[in-house]
Structures are given as structure tokens and as C-alpha cells.
GROMACS .gro file of C-alpha atoms in nm:
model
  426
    1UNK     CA    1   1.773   3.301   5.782
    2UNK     CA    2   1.907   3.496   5.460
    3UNK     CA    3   1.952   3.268   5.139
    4UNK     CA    4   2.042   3.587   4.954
    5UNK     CA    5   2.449   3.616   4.832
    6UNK     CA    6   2.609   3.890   4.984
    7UNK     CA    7   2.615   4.182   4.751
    8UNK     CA    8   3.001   4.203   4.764
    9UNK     CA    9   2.961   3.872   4.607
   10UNK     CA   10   2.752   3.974   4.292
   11UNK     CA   11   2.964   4.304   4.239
   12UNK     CA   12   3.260   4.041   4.207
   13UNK     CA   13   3.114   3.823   3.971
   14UNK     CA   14   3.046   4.120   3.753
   15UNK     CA   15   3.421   4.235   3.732
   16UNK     CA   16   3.511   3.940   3.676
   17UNK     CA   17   3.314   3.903   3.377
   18UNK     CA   18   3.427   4.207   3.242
   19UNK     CA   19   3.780   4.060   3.312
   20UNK     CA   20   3.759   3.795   3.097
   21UNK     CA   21   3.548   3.966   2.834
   22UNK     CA   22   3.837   4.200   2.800
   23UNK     CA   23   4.125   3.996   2.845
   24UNK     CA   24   4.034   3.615   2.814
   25UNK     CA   25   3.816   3.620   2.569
   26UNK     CA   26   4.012   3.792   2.276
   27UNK     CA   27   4.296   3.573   2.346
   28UNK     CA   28   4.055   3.280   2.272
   29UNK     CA   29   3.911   3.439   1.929
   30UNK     CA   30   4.285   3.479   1.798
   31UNK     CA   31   4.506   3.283   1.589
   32UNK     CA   32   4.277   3.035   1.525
   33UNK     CA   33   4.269   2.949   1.938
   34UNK     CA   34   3.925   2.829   1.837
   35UNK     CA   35   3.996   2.515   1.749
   36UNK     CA   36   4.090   2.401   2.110
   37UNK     CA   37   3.734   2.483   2.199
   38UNK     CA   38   3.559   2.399   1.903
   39UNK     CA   39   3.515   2.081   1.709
   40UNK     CA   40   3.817   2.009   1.667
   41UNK     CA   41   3.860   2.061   2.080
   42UNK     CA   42   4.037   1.694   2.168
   43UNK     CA   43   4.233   1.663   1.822
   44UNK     CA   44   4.394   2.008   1.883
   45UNK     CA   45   4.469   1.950   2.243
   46UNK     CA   46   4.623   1.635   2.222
   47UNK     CA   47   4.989   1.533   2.098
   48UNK     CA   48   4.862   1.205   1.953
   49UNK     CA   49   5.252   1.105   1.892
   50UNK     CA   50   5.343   1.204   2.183
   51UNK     CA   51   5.181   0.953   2.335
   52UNK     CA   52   4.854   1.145   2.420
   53UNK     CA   53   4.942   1.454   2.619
   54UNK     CA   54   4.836   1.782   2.642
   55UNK     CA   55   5.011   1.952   2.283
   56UNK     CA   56   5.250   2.205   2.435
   57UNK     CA   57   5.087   2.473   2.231
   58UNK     CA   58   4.726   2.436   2.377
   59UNK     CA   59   4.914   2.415   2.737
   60UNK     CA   60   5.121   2.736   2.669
   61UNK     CA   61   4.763   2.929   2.622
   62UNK     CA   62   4.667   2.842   2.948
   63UNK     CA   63   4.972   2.940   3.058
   64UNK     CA   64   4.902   3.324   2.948
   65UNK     CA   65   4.563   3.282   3.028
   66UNK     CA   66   4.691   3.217   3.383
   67UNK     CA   67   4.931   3.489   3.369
   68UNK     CA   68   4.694   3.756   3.230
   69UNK     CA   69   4.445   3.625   3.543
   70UNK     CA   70   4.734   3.697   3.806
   71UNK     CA   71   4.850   3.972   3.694
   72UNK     CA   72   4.494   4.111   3.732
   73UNK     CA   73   4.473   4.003   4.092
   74UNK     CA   74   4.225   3.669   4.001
   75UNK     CA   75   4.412   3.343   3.984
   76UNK     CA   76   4.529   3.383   4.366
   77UNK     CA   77   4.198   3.481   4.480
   78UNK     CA   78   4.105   3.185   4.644
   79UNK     CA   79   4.455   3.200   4.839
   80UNK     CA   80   4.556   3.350   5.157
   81UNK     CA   81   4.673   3.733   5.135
   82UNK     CA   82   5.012   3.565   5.265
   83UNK     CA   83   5.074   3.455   4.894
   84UNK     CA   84   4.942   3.721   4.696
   85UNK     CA   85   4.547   3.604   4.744
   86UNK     CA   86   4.257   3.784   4.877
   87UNK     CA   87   4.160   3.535   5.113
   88UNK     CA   88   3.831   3.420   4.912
   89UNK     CA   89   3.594   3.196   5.122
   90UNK     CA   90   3.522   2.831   5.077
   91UNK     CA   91   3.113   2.990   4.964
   92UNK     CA   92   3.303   3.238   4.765
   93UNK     CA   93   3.491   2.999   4.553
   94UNK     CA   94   3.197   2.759   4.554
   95UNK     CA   95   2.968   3.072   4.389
   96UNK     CA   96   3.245   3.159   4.177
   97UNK     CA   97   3.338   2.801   4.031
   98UNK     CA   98   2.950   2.758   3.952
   99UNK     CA   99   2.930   3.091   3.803
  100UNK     CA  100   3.232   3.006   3.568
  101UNK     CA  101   3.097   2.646   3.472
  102UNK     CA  102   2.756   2.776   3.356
  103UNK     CA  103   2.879   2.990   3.093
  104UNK     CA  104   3.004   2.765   2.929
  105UNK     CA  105   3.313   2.619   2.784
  106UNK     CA  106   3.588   2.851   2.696
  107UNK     CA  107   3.957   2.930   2.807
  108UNK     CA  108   3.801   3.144   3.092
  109UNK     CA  109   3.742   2.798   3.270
  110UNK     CA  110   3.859   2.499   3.111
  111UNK     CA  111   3.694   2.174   3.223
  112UNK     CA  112   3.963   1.923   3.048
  113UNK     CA  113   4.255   2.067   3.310
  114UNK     CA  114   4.089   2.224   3.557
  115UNK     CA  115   4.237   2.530   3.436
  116UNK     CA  116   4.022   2.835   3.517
  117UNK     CA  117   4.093   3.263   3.564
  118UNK     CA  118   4.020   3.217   3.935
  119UNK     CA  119   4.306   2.881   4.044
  120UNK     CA  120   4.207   2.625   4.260
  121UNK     CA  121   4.547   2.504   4.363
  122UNK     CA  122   4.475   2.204   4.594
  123UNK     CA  123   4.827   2.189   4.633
  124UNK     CA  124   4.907   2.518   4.750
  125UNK     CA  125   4.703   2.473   5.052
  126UNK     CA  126   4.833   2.166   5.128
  127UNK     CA  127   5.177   2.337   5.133
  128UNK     CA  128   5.075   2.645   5.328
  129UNK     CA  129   4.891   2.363   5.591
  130UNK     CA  130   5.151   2.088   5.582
  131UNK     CA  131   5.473   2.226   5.432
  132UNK     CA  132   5.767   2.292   5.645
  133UNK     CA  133   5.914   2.677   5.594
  134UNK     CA  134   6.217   2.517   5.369
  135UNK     CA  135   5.920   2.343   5.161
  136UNK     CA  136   5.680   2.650   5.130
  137UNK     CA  137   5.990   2.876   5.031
  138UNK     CA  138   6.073   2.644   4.767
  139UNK     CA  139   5.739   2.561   4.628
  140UNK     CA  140   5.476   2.792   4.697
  141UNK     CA  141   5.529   3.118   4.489
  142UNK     CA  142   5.677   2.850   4.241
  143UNK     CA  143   5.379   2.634   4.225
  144UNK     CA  144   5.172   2.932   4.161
  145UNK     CA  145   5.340   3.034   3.864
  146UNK     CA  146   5.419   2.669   3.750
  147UNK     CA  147   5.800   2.717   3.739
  148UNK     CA  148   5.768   2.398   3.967
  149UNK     CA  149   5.487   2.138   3.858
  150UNK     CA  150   5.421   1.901   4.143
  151UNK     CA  151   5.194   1.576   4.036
  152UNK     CA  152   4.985   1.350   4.321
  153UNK     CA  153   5.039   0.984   4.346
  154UNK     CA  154   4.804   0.836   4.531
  155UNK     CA  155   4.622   0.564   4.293
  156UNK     CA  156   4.797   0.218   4.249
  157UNK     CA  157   4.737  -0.027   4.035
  158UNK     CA  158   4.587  -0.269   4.299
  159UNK     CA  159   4.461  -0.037   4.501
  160UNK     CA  160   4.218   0.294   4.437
  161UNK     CA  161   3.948   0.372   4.709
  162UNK     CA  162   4.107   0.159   4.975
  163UNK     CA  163   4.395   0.389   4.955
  164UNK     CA  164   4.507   0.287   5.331
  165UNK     CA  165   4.630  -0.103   5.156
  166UNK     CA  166   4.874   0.080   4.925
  167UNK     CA  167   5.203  -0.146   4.885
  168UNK     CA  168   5.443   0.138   4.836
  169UNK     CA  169   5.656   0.135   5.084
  170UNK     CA  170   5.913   0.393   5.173
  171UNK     CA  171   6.216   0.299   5.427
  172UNK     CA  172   6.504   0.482   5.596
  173UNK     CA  173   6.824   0.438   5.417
  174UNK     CA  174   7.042   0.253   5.549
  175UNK     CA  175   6.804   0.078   5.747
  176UNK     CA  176   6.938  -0.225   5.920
  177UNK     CA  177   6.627  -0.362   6.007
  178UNK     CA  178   6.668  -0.245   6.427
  179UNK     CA  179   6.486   0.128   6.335
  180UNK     CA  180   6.864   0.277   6.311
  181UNK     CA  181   6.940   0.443   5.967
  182UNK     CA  182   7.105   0.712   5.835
  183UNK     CA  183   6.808   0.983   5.802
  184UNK     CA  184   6.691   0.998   5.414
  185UNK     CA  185   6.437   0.690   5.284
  186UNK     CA  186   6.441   0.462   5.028
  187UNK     CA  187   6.085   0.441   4.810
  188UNK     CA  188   5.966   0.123   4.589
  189UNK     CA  189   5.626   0.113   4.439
  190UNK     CA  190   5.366   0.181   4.174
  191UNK     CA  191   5.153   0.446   4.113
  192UNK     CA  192   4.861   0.427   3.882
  193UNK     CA  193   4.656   0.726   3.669
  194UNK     CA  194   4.914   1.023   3.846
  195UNK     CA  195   4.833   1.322   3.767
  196UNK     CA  196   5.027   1.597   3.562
  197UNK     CA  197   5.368   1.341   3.536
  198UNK     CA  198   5.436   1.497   3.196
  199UNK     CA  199   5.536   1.825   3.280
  200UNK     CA  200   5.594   1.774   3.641
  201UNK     CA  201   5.897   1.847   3.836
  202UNK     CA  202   5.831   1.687   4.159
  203UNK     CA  203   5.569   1.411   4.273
  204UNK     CA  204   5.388   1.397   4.594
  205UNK     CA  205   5.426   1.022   4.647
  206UNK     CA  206   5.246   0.804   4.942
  207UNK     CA  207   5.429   0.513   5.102
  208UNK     CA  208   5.347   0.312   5.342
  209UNK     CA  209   5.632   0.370   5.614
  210UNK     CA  210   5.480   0.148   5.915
  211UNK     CA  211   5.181   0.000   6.047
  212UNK     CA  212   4.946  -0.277   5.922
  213UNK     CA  213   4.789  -0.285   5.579
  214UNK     CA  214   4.452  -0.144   5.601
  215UNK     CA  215   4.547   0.137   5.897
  216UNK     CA  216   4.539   0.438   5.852
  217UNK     CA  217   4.791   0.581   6.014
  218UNK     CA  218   5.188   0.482   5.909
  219UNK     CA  219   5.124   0.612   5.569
  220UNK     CA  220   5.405   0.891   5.492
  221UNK     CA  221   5.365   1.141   5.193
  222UNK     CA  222   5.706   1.246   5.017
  223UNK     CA  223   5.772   1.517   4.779
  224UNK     CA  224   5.976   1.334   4.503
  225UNK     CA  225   6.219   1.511   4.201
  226UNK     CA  226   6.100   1.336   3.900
  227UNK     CA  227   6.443   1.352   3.777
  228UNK     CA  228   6.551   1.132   4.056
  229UNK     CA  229   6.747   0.792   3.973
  230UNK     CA  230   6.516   0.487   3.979
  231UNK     CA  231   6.176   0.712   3.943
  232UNK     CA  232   6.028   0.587   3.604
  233UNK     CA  233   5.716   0.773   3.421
  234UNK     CA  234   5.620   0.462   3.192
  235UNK     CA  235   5.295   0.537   3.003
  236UNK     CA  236   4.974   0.754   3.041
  237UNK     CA  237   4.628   0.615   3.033
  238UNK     CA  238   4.438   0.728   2.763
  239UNK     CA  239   4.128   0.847   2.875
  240UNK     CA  240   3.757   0.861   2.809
  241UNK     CA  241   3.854   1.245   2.804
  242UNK     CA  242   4.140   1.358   2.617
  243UNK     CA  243   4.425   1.465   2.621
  244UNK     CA  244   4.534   1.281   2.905
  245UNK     CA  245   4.806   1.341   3.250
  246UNK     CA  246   4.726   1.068   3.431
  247UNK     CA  247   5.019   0.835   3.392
  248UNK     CA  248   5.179   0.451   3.509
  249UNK     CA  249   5.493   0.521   3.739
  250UNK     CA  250   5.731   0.308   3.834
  251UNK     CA  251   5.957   0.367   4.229
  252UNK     CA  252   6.284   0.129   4.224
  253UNK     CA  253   6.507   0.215   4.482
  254UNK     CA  254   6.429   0.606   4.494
  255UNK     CA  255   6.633   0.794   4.734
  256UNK     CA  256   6.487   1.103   4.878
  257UNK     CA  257   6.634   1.277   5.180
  258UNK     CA  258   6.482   1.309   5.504
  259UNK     CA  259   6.332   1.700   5.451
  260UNK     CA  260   6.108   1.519   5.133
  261UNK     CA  261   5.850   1.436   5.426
  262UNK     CA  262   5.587   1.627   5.351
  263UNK     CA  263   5.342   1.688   5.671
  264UNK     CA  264   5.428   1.450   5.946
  265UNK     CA  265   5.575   1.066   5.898
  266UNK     CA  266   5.277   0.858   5.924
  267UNK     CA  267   5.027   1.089   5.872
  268UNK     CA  268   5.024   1.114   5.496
  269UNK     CA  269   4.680   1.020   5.464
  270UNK     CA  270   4.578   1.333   5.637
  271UNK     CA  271   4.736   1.544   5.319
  272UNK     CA  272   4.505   1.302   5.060
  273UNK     CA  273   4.158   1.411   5.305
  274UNK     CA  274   4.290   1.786   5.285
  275UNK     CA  275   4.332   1.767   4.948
  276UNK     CA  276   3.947   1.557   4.862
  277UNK     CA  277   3.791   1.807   5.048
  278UNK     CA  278   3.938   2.133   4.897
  279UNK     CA  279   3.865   1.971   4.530
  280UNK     CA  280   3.518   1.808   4.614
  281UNK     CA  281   3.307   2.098   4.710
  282UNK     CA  282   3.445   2.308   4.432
  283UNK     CA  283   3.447   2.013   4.191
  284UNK     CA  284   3.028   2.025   4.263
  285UNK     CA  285   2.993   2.375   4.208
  286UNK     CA  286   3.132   2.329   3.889
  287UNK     CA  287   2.903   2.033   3.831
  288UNK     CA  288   2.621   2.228   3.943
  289UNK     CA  289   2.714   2.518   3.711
  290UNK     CA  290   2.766   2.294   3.414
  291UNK     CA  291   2.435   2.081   3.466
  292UNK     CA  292   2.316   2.455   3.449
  293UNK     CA  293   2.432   2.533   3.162
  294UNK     CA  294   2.280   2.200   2.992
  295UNK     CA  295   1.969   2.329   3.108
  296UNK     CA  296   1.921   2.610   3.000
  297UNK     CA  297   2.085   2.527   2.640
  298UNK     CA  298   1.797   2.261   2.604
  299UNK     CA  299   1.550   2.527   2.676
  300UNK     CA  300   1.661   2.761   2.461
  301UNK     CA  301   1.672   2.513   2.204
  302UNK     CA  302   1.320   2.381   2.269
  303UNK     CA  303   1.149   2.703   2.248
  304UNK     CA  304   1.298   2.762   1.910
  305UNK     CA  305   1.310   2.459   1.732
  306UNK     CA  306   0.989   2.308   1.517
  307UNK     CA  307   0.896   1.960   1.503
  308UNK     CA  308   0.562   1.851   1.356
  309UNK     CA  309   0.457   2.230   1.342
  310UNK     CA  310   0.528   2.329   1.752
  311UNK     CA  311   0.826   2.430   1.897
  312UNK     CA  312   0.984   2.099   2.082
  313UNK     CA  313   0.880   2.309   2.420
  314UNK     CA  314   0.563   2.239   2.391
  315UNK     CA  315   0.600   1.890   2.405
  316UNK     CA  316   0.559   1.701   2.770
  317UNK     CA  317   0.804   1.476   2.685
  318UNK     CA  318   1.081   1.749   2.628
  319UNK     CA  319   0.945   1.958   2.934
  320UNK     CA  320   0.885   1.718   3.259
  321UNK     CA  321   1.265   1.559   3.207
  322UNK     CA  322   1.412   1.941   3.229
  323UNK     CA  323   1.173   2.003   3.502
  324UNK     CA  324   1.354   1.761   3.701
  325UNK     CA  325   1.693   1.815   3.635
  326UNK     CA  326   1.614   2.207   3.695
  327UNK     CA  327   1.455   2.082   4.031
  328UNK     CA  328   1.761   1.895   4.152
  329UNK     CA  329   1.987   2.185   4.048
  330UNK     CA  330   1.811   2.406   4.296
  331UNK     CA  331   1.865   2.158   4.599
  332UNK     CA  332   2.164   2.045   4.503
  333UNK     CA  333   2.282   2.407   4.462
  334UNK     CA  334   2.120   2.507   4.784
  335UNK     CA  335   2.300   2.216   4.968
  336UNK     CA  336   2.649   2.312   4.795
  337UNK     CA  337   2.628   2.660   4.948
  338UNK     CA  338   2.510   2.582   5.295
  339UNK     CA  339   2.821   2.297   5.280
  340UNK     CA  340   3.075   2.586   5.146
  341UNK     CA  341   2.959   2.821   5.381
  342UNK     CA  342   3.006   2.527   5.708
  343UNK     CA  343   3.304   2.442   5.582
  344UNK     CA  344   3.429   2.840   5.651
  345UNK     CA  345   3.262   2.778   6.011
  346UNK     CA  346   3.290   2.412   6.076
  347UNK     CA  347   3.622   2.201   6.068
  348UNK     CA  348   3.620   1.996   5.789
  349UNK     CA  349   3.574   1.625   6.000
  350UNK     CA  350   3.194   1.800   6.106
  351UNK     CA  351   3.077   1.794   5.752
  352UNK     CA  352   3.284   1.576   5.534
  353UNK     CA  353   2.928   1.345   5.496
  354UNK     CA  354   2.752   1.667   5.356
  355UNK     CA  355   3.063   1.730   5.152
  356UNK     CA  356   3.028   1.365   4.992
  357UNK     CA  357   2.651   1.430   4.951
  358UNK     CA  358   2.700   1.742   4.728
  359UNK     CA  359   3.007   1.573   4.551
  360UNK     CA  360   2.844   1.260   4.424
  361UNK     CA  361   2.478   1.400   4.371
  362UNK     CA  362   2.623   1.719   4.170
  363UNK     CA  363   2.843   1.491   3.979
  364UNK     CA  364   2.532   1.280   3.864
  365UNK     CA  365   2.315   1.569   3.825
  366UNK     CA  366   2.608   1.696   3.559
  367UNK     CA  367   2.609   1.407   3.323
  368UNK     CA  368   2.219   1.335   3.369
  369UNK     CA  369   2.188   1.712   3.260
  370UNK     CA  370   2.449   1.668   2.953
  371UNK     CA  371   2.282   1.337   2.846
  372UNK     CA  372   1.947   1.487   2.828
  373UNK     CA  373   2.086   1.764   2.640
  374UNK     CA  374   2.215   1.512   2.369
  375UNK     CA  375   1.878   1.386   2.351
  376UNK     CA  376   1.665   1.736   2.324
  377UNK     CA  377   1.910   1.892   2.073
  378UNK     CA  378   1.892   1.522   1.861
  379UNK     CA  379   2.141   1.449   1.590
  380UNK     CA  380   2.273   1.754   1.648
  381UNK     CA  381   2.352   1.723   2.034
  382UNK     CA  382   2.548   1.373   1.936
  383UNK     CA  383   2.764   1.591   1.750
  384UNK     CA  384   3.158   1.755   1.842
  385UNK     CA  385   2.974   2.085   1.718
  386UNK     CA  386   2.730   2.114   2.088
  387UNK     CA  387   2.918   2.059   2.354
  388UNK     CA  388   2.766   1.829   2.543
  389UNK     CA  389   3.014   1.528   2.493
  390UNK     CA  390   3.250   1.692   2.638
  391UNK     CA  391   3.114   1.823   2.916
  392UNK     CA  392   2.991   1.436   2.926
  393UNK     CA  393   3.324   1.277   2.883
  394UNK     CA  394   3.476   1.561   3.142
  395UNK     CA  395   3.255   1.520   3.395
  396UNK     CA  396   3.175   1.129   3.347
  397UNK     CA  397   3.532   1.083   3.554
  398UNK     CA  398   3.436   1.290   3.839
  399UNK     CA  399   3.195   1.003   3.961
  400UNK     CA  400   3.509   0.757   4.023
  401UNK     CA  401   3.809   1.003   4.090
  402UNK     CA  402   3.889   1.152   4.427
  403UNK     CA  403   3.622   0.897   4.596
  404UNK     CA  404   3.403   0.689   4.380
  405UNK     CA  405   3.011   0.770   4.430
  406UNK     CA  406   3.025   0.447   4.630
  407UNK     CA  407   3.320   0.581   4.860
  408UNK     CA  408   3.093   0.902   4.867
  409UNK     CA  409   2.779   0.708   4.985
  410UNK     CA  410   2.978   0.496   5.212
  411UNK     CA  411   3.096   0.821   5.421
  412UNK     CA  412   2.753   0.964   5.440
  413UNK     CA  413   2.621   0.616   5.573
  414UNK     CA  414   2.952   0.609   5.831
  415UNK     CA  415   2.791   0.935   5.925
  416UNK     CA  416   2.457   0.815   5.966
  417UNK     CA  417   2.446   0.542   6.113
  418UNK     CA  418   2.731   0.644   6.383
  419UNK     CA  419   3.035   0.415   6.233
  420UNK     CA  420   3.191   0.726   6.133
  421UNK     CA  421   3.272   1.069   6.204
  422UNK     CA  422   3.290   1.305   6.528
  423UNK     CA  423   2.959   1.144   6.662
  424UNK     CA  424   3.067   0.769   6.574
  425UNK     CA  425   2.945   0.529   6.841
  426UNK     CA  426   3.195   0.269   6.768
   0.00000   0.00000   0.00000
């Protein structure tokens, strides 16, 4: 048994360092980018009378940070060579998101967004897994480059985690009540905290389209113009976090036609698990990296700061609480690898419960790690000059999006005791 990285791996973290020291970086130290990273970080970001969303002037720097990342071959890495990728692993991507996250913030890897020099692109798997050929020639090289922007509606406002009672409901058109229509559907809903609706073109929307509430299956997924009559972007949420995408739609009588299916009718829910799982074991990485960099901020700081004539490292009461969170970094490190690495081996049904472990306990660990950081670095760490807030406020979300820690801790017990999953003995 080898624990070591493979040296391919190290040699790529390296260039892309230099990458971003010589391309990303300068474009964050000019005209005055600073103060979207700074200080001043949620203030410049946001478009306060806009109603809270991103300020089109912090979102067209990512923009050219994305471009200057593609460009160089790194955005798509995590993509199949099919679209322009290089057909990066699930442990790749899990090494490289943690590598990113520990620096730091910065424009190399946003945490607000999710924007970051190597993509993630949920979505772009789901198209290349689900889409139909018309759908992936539409949206996939499109997506990439965001001349299409296509949000996720999921979330309701009666219904979150127990996303198979959602009361959308989609219908054929026409539909005279005998299962005879004429071939496009008819959508009425609500959709609660969707993501990216102020910028987006399209919406992947999830109806219910037969079935019993509660099942499963009968669940349809639709990819939805948002310029389409009767589809209504009302308000965003402001967040803990800001600025904020995450916005209150309203569905009245939206007419899609019958290629807006997206995967197969009644099977949208297995889009929403394709979609969890690529975000979750990333999303701990970058928990994992960012708990990391808490860390090891705190120690620096300890060892050089003087109180009552010792440096603050001295001191028990600084040291044992770092101890620990530097102790469940390394297992819940070691467990995020071995996960990534199954999930390149494994399909993803095998492992989803060691997927949930590493998502919730790496999503702790992070704002444990960003709190104590507050504390060792004092008034100072309570401060918009550290950046521990943010990282905070960022990661704080992480423990109720995309399956609560309860909905986490639920699978693994499913898994456990044999209610759930490919050995359940229901």
C-alpha cells in the first residue's frame, strides 16, 4: 500500500503555480483588483442596488481569469479530452482543489463563486452523462465559456432535503387528462435559493411529472430559457455570504417543448445525485485545504506574537486546540483521497456513504479551523483585514447546501445499518 501522490501529480501542482504566479496573480495586483479580496472584499463584490448580486465588474474579472486559465490548457482539466480537457481524475481534482484552497484566498480560487483556474463544472458532466447530442451541441462548449449560463433549481420553498416531495409539477401540453397530449409540457412551481438566476440563460428545473409524493422516481428534470413567458426570477436571498445568486422563482404556465427533458422522464433525480456527488468530494478538498490554511496561519501567528513576555506558542491553551484540528486534517485528508481515488474505481452508489463522511466532517473541520483562527489571532482575527470571516461565512453554508450534515449522516447510517445502499437488507 503506497500513500505517496504520484509524482506526475506534484510536477502538476508546480506548473500550475507558476501559472497563476505569472498570469493570475498580476491581474489581481492591478487596478486596484485588491479590493475584491481585501477588506473591502463583500462591499466591492456586491451591487447593493441591484438588489445584492455579484457587481458586474468583480464578475467580468473572473471572467478573464477564466479565460487566461483556458487558454493555458487549466480550466478544462478536470474534463474529458472530448471537450478540450485532459481527462483529470476524481484524486486529481480532489489534490488539486485542496492544493488551491490552502493558499489562500485570491482570484486563483475564489471561495464566494466557486470560481477557480482549474473549473469544476458540475454541469458539464451532467450534460456529457445525461444530455442528448442536440443538448450537448448546444450547451457544452457554450457552458464552458459561459456564453450560455445554466442555473439548478432544485430547492423549494417547502421542501429542501426531502427533495423527492417537491410540488412542481410539469405536464404534457395539451394534456386531456387520458395520457394523450401534444408532446411539449407545461411547468408550475416554485423554486427556492436557485443558483446563478441573475445572469443565467437557461434553468435546469425539477418537476414532478408522475408518481406519488415522496418516490423517487417520476421526477423529470427540464432545461428551461429564462426568457420564457410565465418564468419569473422574483428576489434573491441575501446571504450570510455575500454577494448573493441564489434567488425566489416563480413557474406559471411555462411551456417548454418536449427535447427540454434533460436525462430520461422520471428519472430527474438521478441528475441531482450526479451532480451532489461531483460537487461533494471536491467541495471537501477544498474544506480540507482551507481548514489548512487556518492552521497553519494560527501557527505562524503564535510563534511570533508576544503576550505576557512568550510568544502565544508557548502557551497550552493556544497549542492542544491546533493540535486537534491539525489531527483531524490528516484523517480527514487521508479519507478524502482514498474516497477520490474509489470513486475513479468504484461506481459512485458503492461509496456515496464515504462520500457523505468526507463531505460533512471536512465541512466542520473548515469552520472549526476558521473559528479557532479568530480566536488565536484575537481582535485582530474578528477583523475584515484576516480572512477568516470569510472563509467562515463561505464555508458556514456548505454544512446545509447540497445535503445538510444531517442528510449526510443519515446516508452513512442507511449504509450502515443495511437500509441503504448496494448491500441494503430491506
Amino acid at each position: 500500500m503506497d500513500f505517496a501522490l504520484p509524482e506526475r501529480l506534484h510536477r502538476l501542482l508546480g506548473e500550475l503555480d507558476e501559472f497563476i504566479a505569472a498570469e493570475i496573480a498580476p491581474l489581481q495586483h492591478s487596478d486596484d483588483n485588491e479590493r475584491f479580496f481585501d477588506h473591502r472584499r463583500e462591499f466591492a463584490r456586491t451591487d447593493l442596488a441591484g438588489g445584492g448580486t455579484p457587481n458586474p465588474e468583480w464578475e467580468e474579472l473572473l471572467a478573464e481569469m477564466v479565460r487566461r486559465a483556458d487558454r493555458a490548457g487549466w480550466f478544462r482539466y478536470g474534463l474529458p479530452k472530448e471537450v478540450g480537457g485532459s481527462g483529470g481524475s476524481t484524486l486529481d481534482m480532489a489534490v488539486i482543489r485542496e492544493h488551491l484552497a490552502a493558499t489562500g484566498l485570491g482570484l486563483h480560487n475564489d471561495l464566494q463563486n466557486e470560481s477557480s483556474v482549474v473549473g469544476n463544472l458540475p454541469l458539464v458532466h451532467l450534460l456529457l452523462e445525461f444530455g442528448t447530442d442536440a443538448q450537448r451541441e448546444t450547451f457544452l462548449e457554450a457552458s464552458i465559456t459561459g456564453e450560455a449560463r445554466i442555473g439548478f433549481g432544485l430547492t423549494e420553498p417547502d421542501h429542501g432535503s426531502d427533495a423527492t416531495w417537491l410540488e412542481t409539477t410539469a405536464v404534457r401540453d395539451g394534456d386531456s387528462g387520458n395520457g394523450t397530449a401534444s408532446g411539449g409540457w407545461v411547468l408550475n412551481g416554485r423554486k427556492r435559493f436557485n443558483t446563478g438566476l441573475h445572469t443565467a440563460t437557461h434553468d435546469v428545473i425539477f418537476a414532478r411529472t408522475s408518481g406519488e409524493d415522496g418516490s423517487a422516481h417520476g421526477i423529470t428534470a427540464f432545461i428551461v430559457p429564462t426568457d420564457t413567458p410565465g418564468f419569473s426570477v422574483d428576489f434573491h436571498w441575501w446571504t450570510f455570504t455575500m454577494p448573493t445568486d441564489h434567488a425566489e422563482v416563480t413557474l406559471r404556465d411555462v411551456r417548454v417543448p418536449a427535447d427540454a427533458v434533460f436525462g430520461e422522464v422520471g428519472e430527474g433525480l438521478a441528475l441531482a445525485q450526479h451532480f451532489v456527488h461531483e460537487n461533494r468530494i471536491r467541495q471537501a478538498a477544498s474544506s480540507v485545504g482551507a481548514a489548512q490554511y487556518c492552521i497553519d496561519a494560527s501557527v505562524a501567528y503564535a510563534r511570533e506574537r508576544v503576550a505576557f513576555g512568550k510568544p502565544l506558542a508557548s502557551r497550552q491553551a493556544i497549542q492542544w486546540p491546533l493540535v486537534e484540528l491539525q489531527t483531524d486534517a490528516e484523517l480527514v485528508r487521508t479519507l478524502v483521497y482514498k474516497t477520490a481515488w474509489e470513486l475513479d474505481r468504484t461506481p459512485a452508489a458503492e461509496v456515496s456513504d464515504k462520500v457523505s463522511m468526507c463531505n460533512y466532517r471536512a465541512n466542520r473541520l473548515v469552520c472549526e479551523a476558521a473559528d479557532r483562527a479568530m480566536q488565536v489571532h484575537g481582535g485582530l482575527g474578528y477583523t475584515r483585514h484576516t480572512p477568516f470571516e470569510h472563509i467562515y461565512r463561505h464555508h458556514r453554508r456548505y454544512r446545509i447546501t447540497e445535503g445538510s450534515e444531517e442528510v449526510q449522516m443519515r446516508k452513512v447510517a442507511g449504509y450502515l445499518f443495511g437500509y441503504a445502499g448496494p448491500r441494503s437488507r430491506r
